[in-house]
mmCIF file of C-alpha atoms in Angstrom:
data_model
loop_
_atom_site.group_PDB
_atom_site.id
_atom_site.type_symbol
_atom_site.label_atom_id
_atom_site.label_comp_id
_atom_site.label_asym_id
_atom_site.label_seq_id
_atom_site.Cartn_x
_atom_site.Cartn_y
_atom_site.Cartn_z
ATOM 1 C CA MET A 1 -44.233 28.275 35.344
ATOM 2 C CA SER A 2 -44.942 31.154 32.907
ATOM 3 C CA SER A 3 -48.319 29.850 32.492
ATOM 4 C CA GLN A 4 -48.972 29.596 36.288
ATOM 5 C CA LEU A 5 -47.610 33.083 36.820
ATOM 6 C CA LEU A 6 -50.291 34.403 34.093
ATOM 7 C CA VAL A 7 -52.916 32.452 35.964
ATOM 8 C CA ARG A 8 -51.851 33.889 39.255
ATOM 9 C CA HIS A 9 -51.752 37.630 37.811
ATOM 10 C CA ALA A 10 -55.197 36.951 36.175
ATOM 11 C CA VAL A 11 -56.784 35.714 39.667
ATOM 12 C CA ARG A 12 -55.138 38.823 41.561
ATOM 13 C CA SER A 13 -56.591 41.200 39.128
ATOM 14 C CA ALA A 14 -60.049 39.705 39.313
ATOM 15 C CA ARG A 15 -60.135 39.903 43.083
ATOM 16 C CA GLN A 16 -59.163 43.330 43.108
ATOM 17 C CA ALA A 17 -61.733 44.446 40.507
ATOM 18 C CA ARG A 18 -64.342 42.427 42.651
ATOM 19 C CA ALA A 19 -63.157 44.559 45.725
ATOM 20 C CA TYR A 20 -63.427 47.871 43.674
ATOM 21 C CA ASP A 21 -66.959 46.757 42.741
ATOM 22 C CA ARG A 22 -67.924 45.962 46.264
ATOM 23 C CA VAL A 23 -66.520 49.338 47.655
ATOM 24 C CA ARG A 24 -68.220 51.332 44.801
ATOM 25 C CA SER A 25 -71.628 49.409 45.332
ATOM 26 C CA ASP A 26 -71.536 50.168 49.051
ATOM 27 C CA PHE A 27 -70.879 54.049 48.391
ATOM 28 C CA SER A 28 -73.552 54.056 45.883
ATOM 29 C CA VAL A 29 -76.024 52.462 48.368
ATOM 30 C CA LYS A 30 -75.131 54.840 51.052
ATOM 31 C CA LEU A 31 -75.051 57.979 48.880
ATOM 32 C CA HIS A 32 -78.457 57.017 47.471
ATOM 33 C CA ARG A 33 -80.354 54.948 49.948
ATOM 34 C CA ASN A 34 -83.340 57.436 49.742
ATOM 35 C CA VAL A 35 -83.682 56.795 46.065
ATOM 36 C CA ARG A 36 -84.258 53.091 46.537
ATOM 37 C CA VAL A 37 -88.144 53.350 46.587
ATOM 38 C CA ILE A 38 -88.878 51.483 43.498
ATOM 39 C CA SER A 39 -91.564 48.569 44.929
ATOM 40 C CA SER A 40 -91.322 45.177 43.481
ATOM 41 C CA SER A 41 -95.129 45.356 43.839
ATOM 42 C CA VAL A 42 -95.415 47.657 40.960
ATOM 43 C CA THR A 43 -96.994 45.991 37.809
ATOM 44 C CA ARG A 44 -96.634 47.013 34.516
ATOM 45 C CA SER A 45 -98.935 49.922 34.006
ATOM 46 C CA ALA A 46 -98.518 50.106 30.234
ATOM 47 C CA ALA A 47 -100.092 46.664 29.674
ATOM 48 C CA ALA A 48 -103.510 48.031 30.342
ATOM 49 C CA ALA A 49 -103.340 50.506 27.488
ATOM 50 C CA PRO A 50 -105.105 49.451 24.477
ATOM 51 C CA ARG A 51 -102.674 47.294 21.863
ATOM 52 C CA LEU A 52 -102.542 49.242 18.622
ATOM 53 C CA LYS A 53 -101.301 48.134 15.285
ATOM 54 C CA PRO A 54 -97.721 48.428 14.906
ATOM 55 C CA THR A 55 -96.556 51.920 13.153
ATOM 56 C CA PRO A 56 -93.250 51.893 11.525
ATOM 57 C CA THR A 57 -90.866 54.643 13.044
ATOM 58 C CA SER A 58 -87.720 55.804 11.729
ATOM 59 C CA ALA A 59 -85.223 55.850 14.537
ATOM 60 C CA PRO A 60 -82.627 58.765 14.677
ATOM 61 C CA PRO A 61 -79.070 57.736 13.627
ATOM 62 C CA PRO A 62 -76.740 57.585 16.561
ATOM 63 C CA PRO A 63 -74.720 60.730 17.125
ATOM 64 C CA SER A 64 -71.439 60.769 15.584
ATOM 65 C CA PHE A 65 -68.628 61.540 17.886
ATOM 66 C CA GLU A 66 -64.839 61.799 16.822
ATOM 67 C CA SER A 67 -62.698 58.701 17.589
ATOM 68 C CA VAL A 68 -61.148 58.551 20.900
ATOM 69 C CA PRO A 69 -57.415 57.138 20.917
ATOM 70 C CA GLN A 70 -57.338 53.839 22.635
ATOM 71 C CA ARG A 71 -55.405 53.217 25.377
ATOM 72 C CA GLU A 72 -52.564 50.708 25.207
ATOM 73 C CA GLN A 73 -53.123 47.534 26.751
ATOM 74 C CA SER A 74 -51.065 45.959 29.372
ATOM 75 C CA TRP A 75 -48.647 43.131 28.849
ATOM 76 C CA LEU A 76 -51.043 40.939 31.062
ATOM 77 C CA THR A 77 -54.186 41.749 29.024
ATOM 78 C CA THR A 78 -52.347 41.086 25.929
ATOM 79 C CA LYS A 79 -51.189 37.739 26.956
ATOM 80 C CA VAL A 80 -54.569 36.655 28.411
ATOM 81 C CA LYS A 81 -56.434 37.675 25.121
ATOM 82 C CA ALA A 82 -53.831 35.920 23.188
ATOM 83 C CA SER A 83 -54.415 32.556 24.804
ATOM 84 C CA PRO A 84 -57.811 30.952 24.738
ATOM 85 C CA PHE A 85 -56.529 28.799 27.819
ATOM 86 C CA LEU A 86 -55.615 31.467 30.082
ATOM 87 C CA PHE A 87 -58.714 33.612 29.012
ATOM 88 C CA SER A 88 -60.996 30.685 29.902
ATOM 89 C CA ILE A 89 -59.300 30.512 33.163
ATOM 90 C CA PHE A 90 -59.777 34.312 33.646
ATOM 91 C CA LEU A 91 -63.451 34.198 33.035
ATOM 92 C CA SER A 92 -63.894 31.228 35.412
ATOM 93 C CA ALA A 93 -62.219 33.115 38.139
ATOM 94 C CA ALA A 94 -64.152 36.154 37.389
ATOM 95 C CA ARG A 95 -67.316 34.385 37.818
ATOM 96 C CA ILE A 96 -66.335 32.815 40.948
ATOM 97 C CA LEU A 97 -65.626 36.037 42.393
ATOM 98 C CA GLY A 98 -69.133 37.478 41.363
ATOM 99 C CA TYR A 99 -68.402 39.169 37.875
ATOM 100 C CA GLY A 100 -71.039 37.045 36.198
ATOM 101 C CA SER A 101 -73.654 37.401 39.108
ATOM 102 C CA PRO A 102 -77.243 38.492 37.887
ATOM 103 C CA GLN A 103 -76.749 42.038 39.669
ATOM 104 C CA GLN A 104 -73.513 42.454 37.887
ATOM 105 C CA PHE A 105 -75.075 41.652 34.485
ATOM 106 C CA ALA A 106 -78.038 43.931 35.039
ATOM 107 C CA ASN A 107 -75.591 46.859 36.351
ATOM 108 C CA ARG A 108 -73.588 46.556 33.166
ATOM 109 C CA ARG A 109 -76.597 46.347 30.954
ATOM 110 C CA THR A 110 -78.322 49.244 32.380
ATOM 111 C CA LEU A 111 -75.159 51.243 32.188
ATOM 112 C CA LEU A 112 -75.302 50.864 28.352
ATOM 113 C CA LEU A 113 -78.978 51.393 28.106
ATOM 114 C CA TYR A 114 -78.550 54.675 30.025
ATOM 115 C CA ASN A 115 -75.627 56.005 28.171
ATOM 116 C CA THR A 116 -77.261 55.343 25.024
ATOM 117 C CA LEU A 117 -80.951 55.860 25.551
ATOM 118 C CA CYS A 118 -81.198 58.541 28.269
ATOM 119 C CA ALA A 119 -77.902 60.653 28.868
ATOM 120 C CA THR A 120 -77.681 61.583 25.204
ATOM 121 C CA ARG A 121 -81.284 62.300 24.464
ATOM 122 C CA ALA A 122 -81.328 66.005 25.171
ATOM 123 C CA ASP A 123 -78.400 66.455 22.858
ATOM 124 C CA GLU A 124 -79.944 64.251 19.967
ATOM 125 C CA ALA A 125 -83.379 66.432 19.997
ATOM 126 C CA SER A 126 -81.662 69.745 21.142
ATOM 127 C CA ALA A 127 -83.366 71.914 18.720
ATOM 128 C CA PHE A 128 -86.776 70.562 19.470
ATOM 129 C CA TRP A 129 -86.400 71.015 23.245
ATOM 130 C CA ARG A 130 -85.046 74.409 22.808
ATOM 131 C CA GLU A 131 -87.033 76.043 20.081
ATOM 132 C CA GLU A 132 -90.264 74.183 20.463
ATOM 133 C CA TYR A 133 -90.674 73.873 24.119
ATOM 134 C CA ALA A 134 -88.523 76.879 25.069
ATOM 135 C CA LEU A 135 -86.608 74.972 27.436
ATOM 136 C CA PRO A 136 -83.169 76.864 28.254
ATOM 137 C CA PRO A 137 -79.783 75.188 27.713
ATOM 138 C CA THR A 138 -79.284 74.628 31.294
ATOM 139 C CA PHE A 139 -78.429 71.644 33.526
ATOM 140 C CA GLN A 140 -81.913 71.604 34.963
ATOM 141 C CA SER A 141 -83.439 71.150 31.668
ATOM 142 C CA TRP A 142 -81.009 68.220 30.661
ATOM 143 C CA PHE A 143 -82.178 66.616 34.109
ATOM 144 C CA ALA A 144 -85.839 66.968 33.298
ATOM 145 C CA ILE A 145 -85.405 65.498 29.660
ATOM 146 C CA THR A 146 -83.176 62.677 30.968
ATOM 147 C CA ASN A 147 -85.536 62.188 33.854
ATOM 148 C CA LEU A 148 -88.423 61.493 31.264
ATOM 149 C CA HIS A 149 -86.429 59.031 29.309
ATOM 150 C CA VAL A 150 -85.220 57.225 32.529
ATOM 151 C CA TRP A 151 -88.982 56.732 33.455
ATOM 152 C CA LEU A 152 -89.892 55.622 30.101
ATOM 153 C CA LEU A 153 -87.243 53.023 30.350
ATOM 154 C CA THR A 154 -88.270 52.116 33.982
ATOM 155 C CA VAL A 155 -91.874 51.403 32.833
ATOM 156 C CA ARG A 156 -90.607 48.475 30.605
ATOM 157 C CA LEU A 157 -87.902 47.337 33.089
ATOM 158 C CA ARG A 158 -90.449 46.788 35.865
ATOM 159 C CA ALA A 159 -92.140 44.368 33.565
ATOM 160 C CA LEU A 160 -89.249 42.088 33.547
ATOM 161 C CA PRO A 161 -89.671 38.563 35.420
ATOM 162 C CA ALA A 162 -88.453 38.739 39.065
ATOM 163 C CA PRO A 163 -85.652 39.432 40.202
ATOM 164 C CA HIS A 164 -84.432 40.991 36.969
ATOM 165 C CA GLY A 165 -86.864 43.584 37.020
ATOM 166 C CA ILE A 166 -85.771 44.958 40.246
ATOM 167 C CA GLN A 167 -82.339 44.545 39.582
ATOM 168 C CA HIS A 168 -82.419 46.466 36.235
ATOM 169 C CA VAL A 169 -84.460 49.268 37.679
ATOM 170 C CA GLN A 170 -82.135 49.707 40.521
ATOM 171 C CA GLY A 171 -79.063 49.479 38.386
ATOM 172 C CA LEU A 172 -80.697 52.240 36.177
ATOM 173 C CA ILE A 173 -81.489 54.524 38.810
ATOM 174 C CA ASP A 174 -77.932 54.145 40.442
ATOM 175 C CA HIS A 175 -76.439 55.173 37.151
ATOM 176 C CA PHE A 176 -78.632 57.933 36.675
ATOM 177 C CA PHE A 177 -77.928 59.666 40.031
ATOM 178 C CA GLN A 178 -74.271 58.980 39.787
ATOM 179 C CA ASP A 179 -74.162 60.659 36.571
ATOM 180 C CA VAL A 180 -76.451 63.582 38.099
ATOM 181 C CA GLU A 181 -74.084 63.967 40.892
ATOM 182 C CA GLU A 182 -70.935 64.196 38.825
ATOM 183 C CA ARG A 183 -72.523 66.703 36.422
ATOM 184 C CA LEU A 184 -73.695 68.625 39.384
ATOM 185 C CA ARG A 185 -70.354 68.859 40.946
ATOM 186 C CA ALA A 186 -68.766 69.865 37.506
ATOM 187 C CA VAL A 187 -71.233 72.749 37.479
ATOM 188 C CA LEU A 188 -71.286 74.054 41.056
ATOM 189 C CA GLN A 189 -67.494 72.637 41.846
ATOM 190 C CA PRO A 190 -65.523 73.417 39.018
ATOM 191 C CA GLY A 191 -62.099 71.592 39.032
ATOM 192 C CA VAL A 192 -63.027 68.983 41.569
ATOM 193 C CA LEU A 193 -63.626 66.485 38.919
ATOM 194 C CA PRO A 194 -61.790 66.255 35.209
ATOM 195 C CA PRO A 195 -63.691 67.611 32.537
ATOM 196 C CA ARG A 196 -65.213 64.824 30.500
ATOM 197 C CA SER A 197 -64.172 64.274 26.843
ATOM 198 C CA SER A 198 -65.711 66.191 24.256
ATOM 199 C CA SER A 199 -65.769 62.916 22.230
ATOM 200 C CA PRO A 200 -66.905 60.338 24.540
ATOM 201 C CA LYS A 201 -67.469 56.651 23.781
ATOM 202 C CA LEU A 202 -71.087 55.881 24.657
ATOM 203 C CA LEU A 203 -70.528 52.227 25.449
ATOM 204 C CA GLY A 204 -67.763 52.368 27.905
ATOM 205 C CA THR A 205 -65.498 54.292 30.143
ATOM 206 C CA THR A 206 -64.461 57.703 28.823
ATOM 207 C CA GLU A 207 -60.719 58.553 28.589
ATOM 208 C CA ASP A 208 -61.232 60.746 31.834
ATOM 209 C CA GLY A 209 -62.321 57.771 33.839
ATOM 210 C CA SER A 210 -66.070 58.677 33.879
ATOM 211 C CA HIS A 211 -68.705 55.913 33.017
ATOM 212 C CA TYR A 212 -70.932 58.532 31.499
ATOM 213 C CA PRO A 213 -70.879 60.783 28.254
ATOM 214 C CA HIS A 214 -70.344 64.384 27.907
ATOM 215 C CA SER A 215 -73.358 66.627 26.942
ATOM 216 C CA SER A 216 -73.154 69.781 25.033
ATOM 217 C CA PHE A 217 -76.749 70.640 25.806
ATOM 218 C CA TYR A 218 -75.692 72.942 28.681
ATOM 219 C CA THR A 219 -72.620 74.571 29.556
ATOM 220 C CA THR A 220 -70.140 73.903 32.442
ATOM 221 C CA PRO A 221 -67.589 76.093 33.905
ATOM 222 C CA ALA A 222 -64.325 75.876 31.894
ATOM 223 C CA ALA A 223 -61.299 74.096 33.352
ATOM 224 C CA LEU A 224 -58.303 75.784 34.585
ATOM 225 C CA ALA A 225 -55.723 76.466 32.071
ATOM 226 C CA PRO A 226 -52.366 74.425 32.264
ATOM 227 C CA LYS A 227 -49.707 76.136 34.406
ATOM 228 C CA SER A 228 -47.427 76.674 31.582
ATOM 229 C CA THR A 229 -49.837 79.278 30.013
ATOM 230 C CA PHE A 230 -49.757 81.623 33.174
ATOM 231 C CA LEU A 231 -47.286 84.474 33.192
ATOM 232 C CA SER A 232 -45.784 83.483 36.540
ATOM 233 C CA ASP A 233 -46.154 80.751 39.341
ATOM 234 C CA LYS A 234 -47.826 83.436 41.402
ATOM 235 C CA ALA A 235 -50.642 84.240 38.776
ATOM 236 C CA TYR A 236 -51.379 80.251 38.609
ATOM 237 C CA GLN A 237 -51.476 79.943 42.253
ATOM 238 C CA GLU A 238 -53.834 82.968 42.449
ATOM 239 C CA ALA A 239 -56.213 81.419 39.666
ATOM 240 C CA VAL A 240 -56.022 78.084 41.695
ATOM 241 C CA LYS A 241 -57.182 80.190 45.012
ATOM 242 C CA LEU A 242 -60.031 81.748 43.007
ATOM 243 C CA GLN A 243 -61.388 78.834 41.502
ATOM 244 C CA LYS A 244 -61.407 76.829 44.892
ATOM 245 C CA ARG A 245 -63.393 80.063 46.376
ATOM 246 C CA SER A 246 -65.877 79.803 43.456
ATOM 247 C CA ARG A 247 -66.848 76.011 44.292
ATOM 248 C CA ALA A 248 -70.239 75.741 46.326
ATOM 249 C CA PRO A 249 -69.906 74.132 49.797
ATOM 250 C CA GLU A 250 -70.682 70.530 50.049
ATOM 251 C CA LYS A 251 -74.175 71.383 51.965
ATOM 252 C CA LEU A 252 -75.264 72.868 48.915
ATOM 253 C CA ILE A 253 -74.625 69.715 46.659
ATOM 254 C CA THR A 254 -76.334 67.427 49.330
ATOM 255 C CA ARG A 255 -79.283 69.852 49.332
ATOM 256 C CA GLN A 256 -79.568 70.000 45.526
ATOM 257 C CA MET A 257 -79.143 66.208 45.302
ATOM 258 C CA LYS A 258 -82.000 65.816 47.642
ATOM 259 C CA ILE A 259 -84.347 68.410 45.459
ATOM 260 C CA LEU A 260 -83.473 66.465 42.220
ATOM 261 C CA LYS A 261 -84.652 63.345 43.889
ATOM 262 C CA GLU A 262 -87.917 64.945 44.749
ATOM 263 C CA GLN A 263 -88.010 65.786 41.170
ATOM 264 C CA TRP A 264 -87.580 62.461 40.011
ATOM 265 C CA ALA A 265 -89.834 60.804 42.194
ATOM 266 C CA GLY A 266 -92.586 63.442 41.593
ATOM 267 C CA MET A 267 -92.265 63.135 37.655
ATOM 268 C CA GLY A 268 -92.413 59.355 38.001
ATOM 269 C CA MET A 269 -95.566 59.280 39.931
ATOM 270 C CA SER A 270 -97.441 62.026 38.090
ATOM 271 C CA LEU A 271 -96.481 60.145 34.658
ATOM 272 C CA ASP A 272 -97.472 56.659 36.259
ATOM 273 C CA LEU A 273 -100.797 58.240 37.045
ATOM 274 C CA GLY A 274 -101.228 59.684 33.561
ATOM 275 C CA LEU A 275 -100.496 56.068 32.283
ATOM 276 C CA VAL A 276 -103.532 54.835 34.175
ATOM 277 C CA ARG A 277 -106.092 57.750 34.142
ATOM 278 C CA GLY A 278 -105.348 58.719 30.288
ATOM 279 C CA ASP A 279 -103.970 61.338 28.271
ATOM 280 C CA ALA A 280 -105.576 64.515 29.798
ATOM 281 C CA GLU A 281 -103.674 63.352 33.132
ATOM 282 C CA MET A 282 -100.508 62.673 31.121
ATOM 283 C CA ALA A 283 -100.566 66.184 29.522
ATOM 284 C CA ALA A 284 -101.077 67.518 32.853
ATOM 285 C CA ALA A 285 -97.943 66.024 34.030
ATOM 286 C CA VAL A 286 -96.028 67.220 31.061
ATOM 287 C CA TRP A 287 -97.101 70.716 31.654
ATOM 288 C CA ARG A 288 -96.120 70.817 35.244
ATOM 289 C CA ASN A 289 -92.948 68.745 34.831
ATOM 290 C CA LEU A 290 -91.332 69.846 31.505
ATOM 291 C CA LEU A 291 -93.007 73.099 30.690
ATOM 292 C CA GLY A 292 -92.606 74.736 34.000
ATOM 293 C CA ALA A 293 -96.465 75.216 34.461
ATOM 294 C CA ARG A 294 -96.210 78.237 32.233
ATOM 295 C CA GLY A 295 -99.519 80.245 32.471
ATOM 296 C CA ALA A 296 -100.630 78.682 35.876
ATOM 297 C CA SER A 297 -101.659 82.012 37.133
ATOM 298 C CA GLY A 298 -103.251 83.110 33.879
ATOM 299 C CA ILE A 299 -101.640 84.957 30.932
ATOM 300 C CA ALA A 300 -100.858 88.475 31.628
ATOM 301 C CA LEU A 301 -102.058 91.035 28.785
ATOM 302 C CA ASP A 302 -99.856 94.130 28.111
ATOM 303 C CA HIS A 303 -101.991 96.497 30.193
ATOM 304 C CA GLU A 304 -101.775 94.090 33.256
ATOM 305 C CA ALA A 305 -98.081 93.342 33.333
ATOM 306 C CA ASN A 306 -97.536 96.307 35.715
ATOM 307 C CA GLY A 307 -94.033 96.773 34.571
ATOM 308 C CA ASN A 308 -93.262 93.244 35.534
ATOM 309 C CA SER A 309 -92.589 90.728 32.222
ATOM 310 C CA TYR A 310 -91.311 88.106 34.637
ATOM 311 C CA ARG A 311 -93.470 85.458 36.451
ATOM 312 C CA ARG A 312 -93.031 81.872 37.326
ATOM 313 C CA ALA A 313 -95.090 78.931 38.857
ATOM 314 C CA VAL A 314 -93.884 78.661 42.702
ATOM 315 C CA ASN A 315 -93.618 74.948 43.813
ATOM 316 C CA LEU A 316 -94.606 74.833 47.481
ATOM 317 C CA VAL A 317 -93.990 71.298 48.058
ATOM 318 C CA GLY A 318 -90.419 69.940 48.793
ATOM 319 C CA GLY A 319 -87.198 71.680 47.906
ATOM 320 C CA LEU A 320 -86.273 74.613 49.989
ATOM 321 C CA VAL A 321 -89.625 75.200 51.138
ATOM 322 C CA GLU A 322 -90.031 74.379 55.099
ATOM 323 C CA ASP A 323 -92.878 76.267 55.919
ATOM 324 C CA VAL A 324 -95.494 77.072 53.525
ATOM 325 C CA ARG A 325 -97.166 79.590 55.641
ATOM 326 C CA LYS A 326 -94.029 81.864 55.351
ATOM 327 C CA VAL A 327 -94.038 81.907 51.781
ATOM 328 C CA ASP A 328 -95.484 84.900 50.170
ATOM 329 C CA VAL A 329 -96.544 83.570 46.601
ATOM 330 C CA ASP A 330 -97.319 86.857 45.013
ATOM 331 C CA THR A 331 -93.783 87.986 45.659
ATOM 332 C CA GLU A 332 -91.965 84.624 44.870
ATOM 333 C CA GLU A 333 -93.639 84.529 41.557
ATOM 334 C CA PHE A 334 -91.787 87.579 40.317
ATOM 335 C CA LYS A 335 -88.285 86.450 41.768
ATOM 336 C CA ASP A 336 -85.948 84.773 39.165
ATOM 337 C CA ASP A 337 -84.960 81.431 40.336
ATOM 338 C CA ASN A 338 -82.258 81.079 37.539
ATOM 339 C CA SER A 339 -84.090 77.863 36.250
ATOM 340 C CA GLY A 340 -84.770 79.625 32.984
ATOM 341 C CA VAL A 341 -88.311 78.509 32.782
ATOM 342 C CA HIS A 342 -91.004 81.067 33.401
ATOM 343 C CA ASP A 343 -94.272 82.482 31.854
ATOM 344 C CA PHE A 344 -93.746 84.328 28.536
ATOM 345 C CA ALA A 345 -93.744 88.012 28.437
ATOM 346 C CA PRO A 346 -96.999 89.733 27.302
ATOM 347 C CA SER A 347 -95.144 90.324 23.946
ATOM 348 C CA GLU A 348 -94.618 86.623 23.571
ATOM 349 C CA ASN A 349 -98.354 85.463 24.526
ATOM 350 C CA ASP A 350 -98.905 83.960 20.775
ATOM 351 C CA ARG A 351 -96.447 81.319 22.112
ATOM 352 C CA TYR A 352 -99.350 79.683 24.321
ATOM 353 C CA ILE A 353 -101.332 79.097 21.144
ATOM 354 C CA GLY A 354 -99.153 76.021 20.372
ATOM 355 C CA TYR A 355 -99.027 74.585 23.852
ATOM 356 C CA PRO A 356 -101.995 72.266 23.088
ATOM 357 C CA GLU A 357 -100.329 70.866 20.254
ATOM 358 C CA LEU A 358 -96.958 70.535 22.164
ATOM 359 C CA MET A 359 -98.615 68.658 24.821
ATOM 360 C CA VAL A 360 -100.174 66.154 22.245
ATOM 361 C CA THR A 361 -97.145 65.756 20.635
ATOM 362 C CA LEU A 362 -95.242 64.788 23.709
ATOM 363 C CA VAL A 363 -97.987 62.553 25.037
ATOM 364 C CA SER A 364 -98.098 60.750 21.799
ATOM 365 C CA TYR A 365 -94.461 60.294 21.925
ATOM 366 C CA ILE A 366 -94.525 59.001 25.482
ATOM 367 C CA ARG A 367 -97.440 56.576 24.628
ATOM 368 C CA ARG A 368 -95.968 55.373 21.335
ATOM 369 C CA GLU A 369 -92.336 54.657 22.849
ATOM 370 C CA ILE A 370 -94.124 52.624 25.744
ATOM 371 C CA MET A 371 -96.275 50.527 23.442
ATOM 372 C CA ARG A 372 -92.892 49.970 21.120
ATOM 373 C CA LEU A 373 -90.992 48.683 24.325
ATOM 374 C CA GLU A 374 -93.767 46.640 25.297
ATOM 375 C CA ARG A 375 -93.848 44.530 22.300
ATOM 376 C CA LEU A 376 -90.286 43.727 22.673
ATOM 377 C CA ASP A 377 -89.318 40.376 24.247
ATOM 378 C CA ASP A 378 -87.725 40.504 27.521
ATOM 379 C CA SER A 379 -84.559 39.033 26.220
ATOM 380 C CA THR A 380 -84.148 41.822 23.715
ATOM 381 C CA ILE A 381 -84.195 44.207 26.623
ATOM 382 C CA MET A 382 -81.927 42.168 28.801
ATOM 383 C CA GLY A 383 -79.399 41.183 26.202
ATOM 384 C CA PRO A 384 -77.566 37.782 25.803
ATOM 385 C CA ARG A 385 -76.341 38.042 29.424
ATOM 386 C CA ARG A 386 -72.765 36.948 28.354
ATOM 387 C CA VAL A 387 -69.748 38.476 29.773
ATOM 388 C CA GLY A 388 -68.236 40.904 26.949
ATOM 389 C CA ARG A 389 -71.647 41.013 25.100
ATOM 390 C CA GLU A 390 -73.734 43.318 27.357
ATOM 391 C CA GLY A 391 -73.999 45.840 24.723
ATOM 392 C CA GLU A 392 -75.629 43.905 22.093
ATOM 393 C CA GLY A 393 -79.119 45.122 20.566
ATOM 394 C CA VAL A 394 -78.707 48.272 22.473
ATOM 395 C CA GLN A 395 -78.621 50.542 19.234
ATOM 396 C CA ASN A 396 -81.620 48.941 18.184
ATOM 397 C CA LEU A 397 -83.843 50.292 21.012
ATOM 398 C CA ARG A 398 -83.212 53.905 20.262
ATOM 399 C CA TRP A 399 -86.181 56.227 20.440
ATOM 400 C CA GLY A 400 -88.007 57.581 17.543
ATOM 401 C CA GLU A 401 -88.253 61.191 16.434
ATOM 402 C CA MET A 402 -90.538 63.395 18.524
ATOM 403 C CA GLU A 403 -91.816 65.672 15.668
ATOM 404 C CA ASN A 404 -93.608 62.573 13.964
ATOM 405 C CA ALA A 405 -94.949 61.140 17.221
ATOM 406 C CA ILE A 406 -98.753 62.828 16.921
ATOM 407 C CA ARG A 407 -101.281 59.967 16.159
ATOM 408 C CA ARG A 408 -103.197 60.299 13.131
#
């Protein structure tokens, strides 16, 4: 009777997990239905590039995080793991309920790929992006850097045999935008979501329930202090009201997600074009999407500044622009959009001298990593496709150093 009870509990738990995955999947599809624009007819654009001799690259060591205390396992989990018979029954029941379906394998594999290769890349090369590329430590900068590496991984996933290519690309994009929405709410709606752990586990669910790692590249609003730290209950209630009033409306979240979706699509299309047309087109895409098109209107000299040391490139397509004819570009160029990316002041004009080398560095990095992923077998990218082994080999796919990317 005891074994039958354990099996019944295992089957019930598997059914509940399957129902949760179905609801979560439906929600993701409805929320990001406009993101599903990856076409199955897209061919592997990197295949057209000339094959170069492999050059050894030294991968950066994985970021070190403090250990997170493990949660105590439930009685049922302990019993099932301790009995090979019960564990095999549990896995059989999970497969029947769809846990081992090709789409589920792709979703779990791409979660680990995204957390390890994309979401943490801005933190791994933080000094390079901030000092060399002069990117401010903002959420927008994190999005641009992560978007670049999501595209790099997408180029390789598109080449997987059908239907694995579509399944892995869709899983990667779903994880990317779910993570982006959580981060956006943490910035614009403080207190709605619990703060992410400062010591996350990259391969799994963090202690606060999020599937995605914390980033120290940009700053999020501090969480409300515990109630016990306030002098009175009235002071705590006032702090709660103030925090609620500081949250952005849901309409702003929806509009910002639309803008980020446009940026994702625009960068992907421009980089795809660069793969086909050559390094000059790729460098132009890098300049527009990562360097903020600094200097697009020319480099202002000291006697031409007219008291204005601030100028930025204005995007007339998408975003908040509804009617281009109503936009005064000359006026908008000198308005601070709080992105942190704008032309250098006349006193910093010497920073433009290094721009060609910066673009060569990043273009070489992109080409090198695409060729490296191209040489890997499909089985290395997809993993063993076994329950509990989805993370095998992910650490070996880490990106190389950016500073040593220039081809000699």
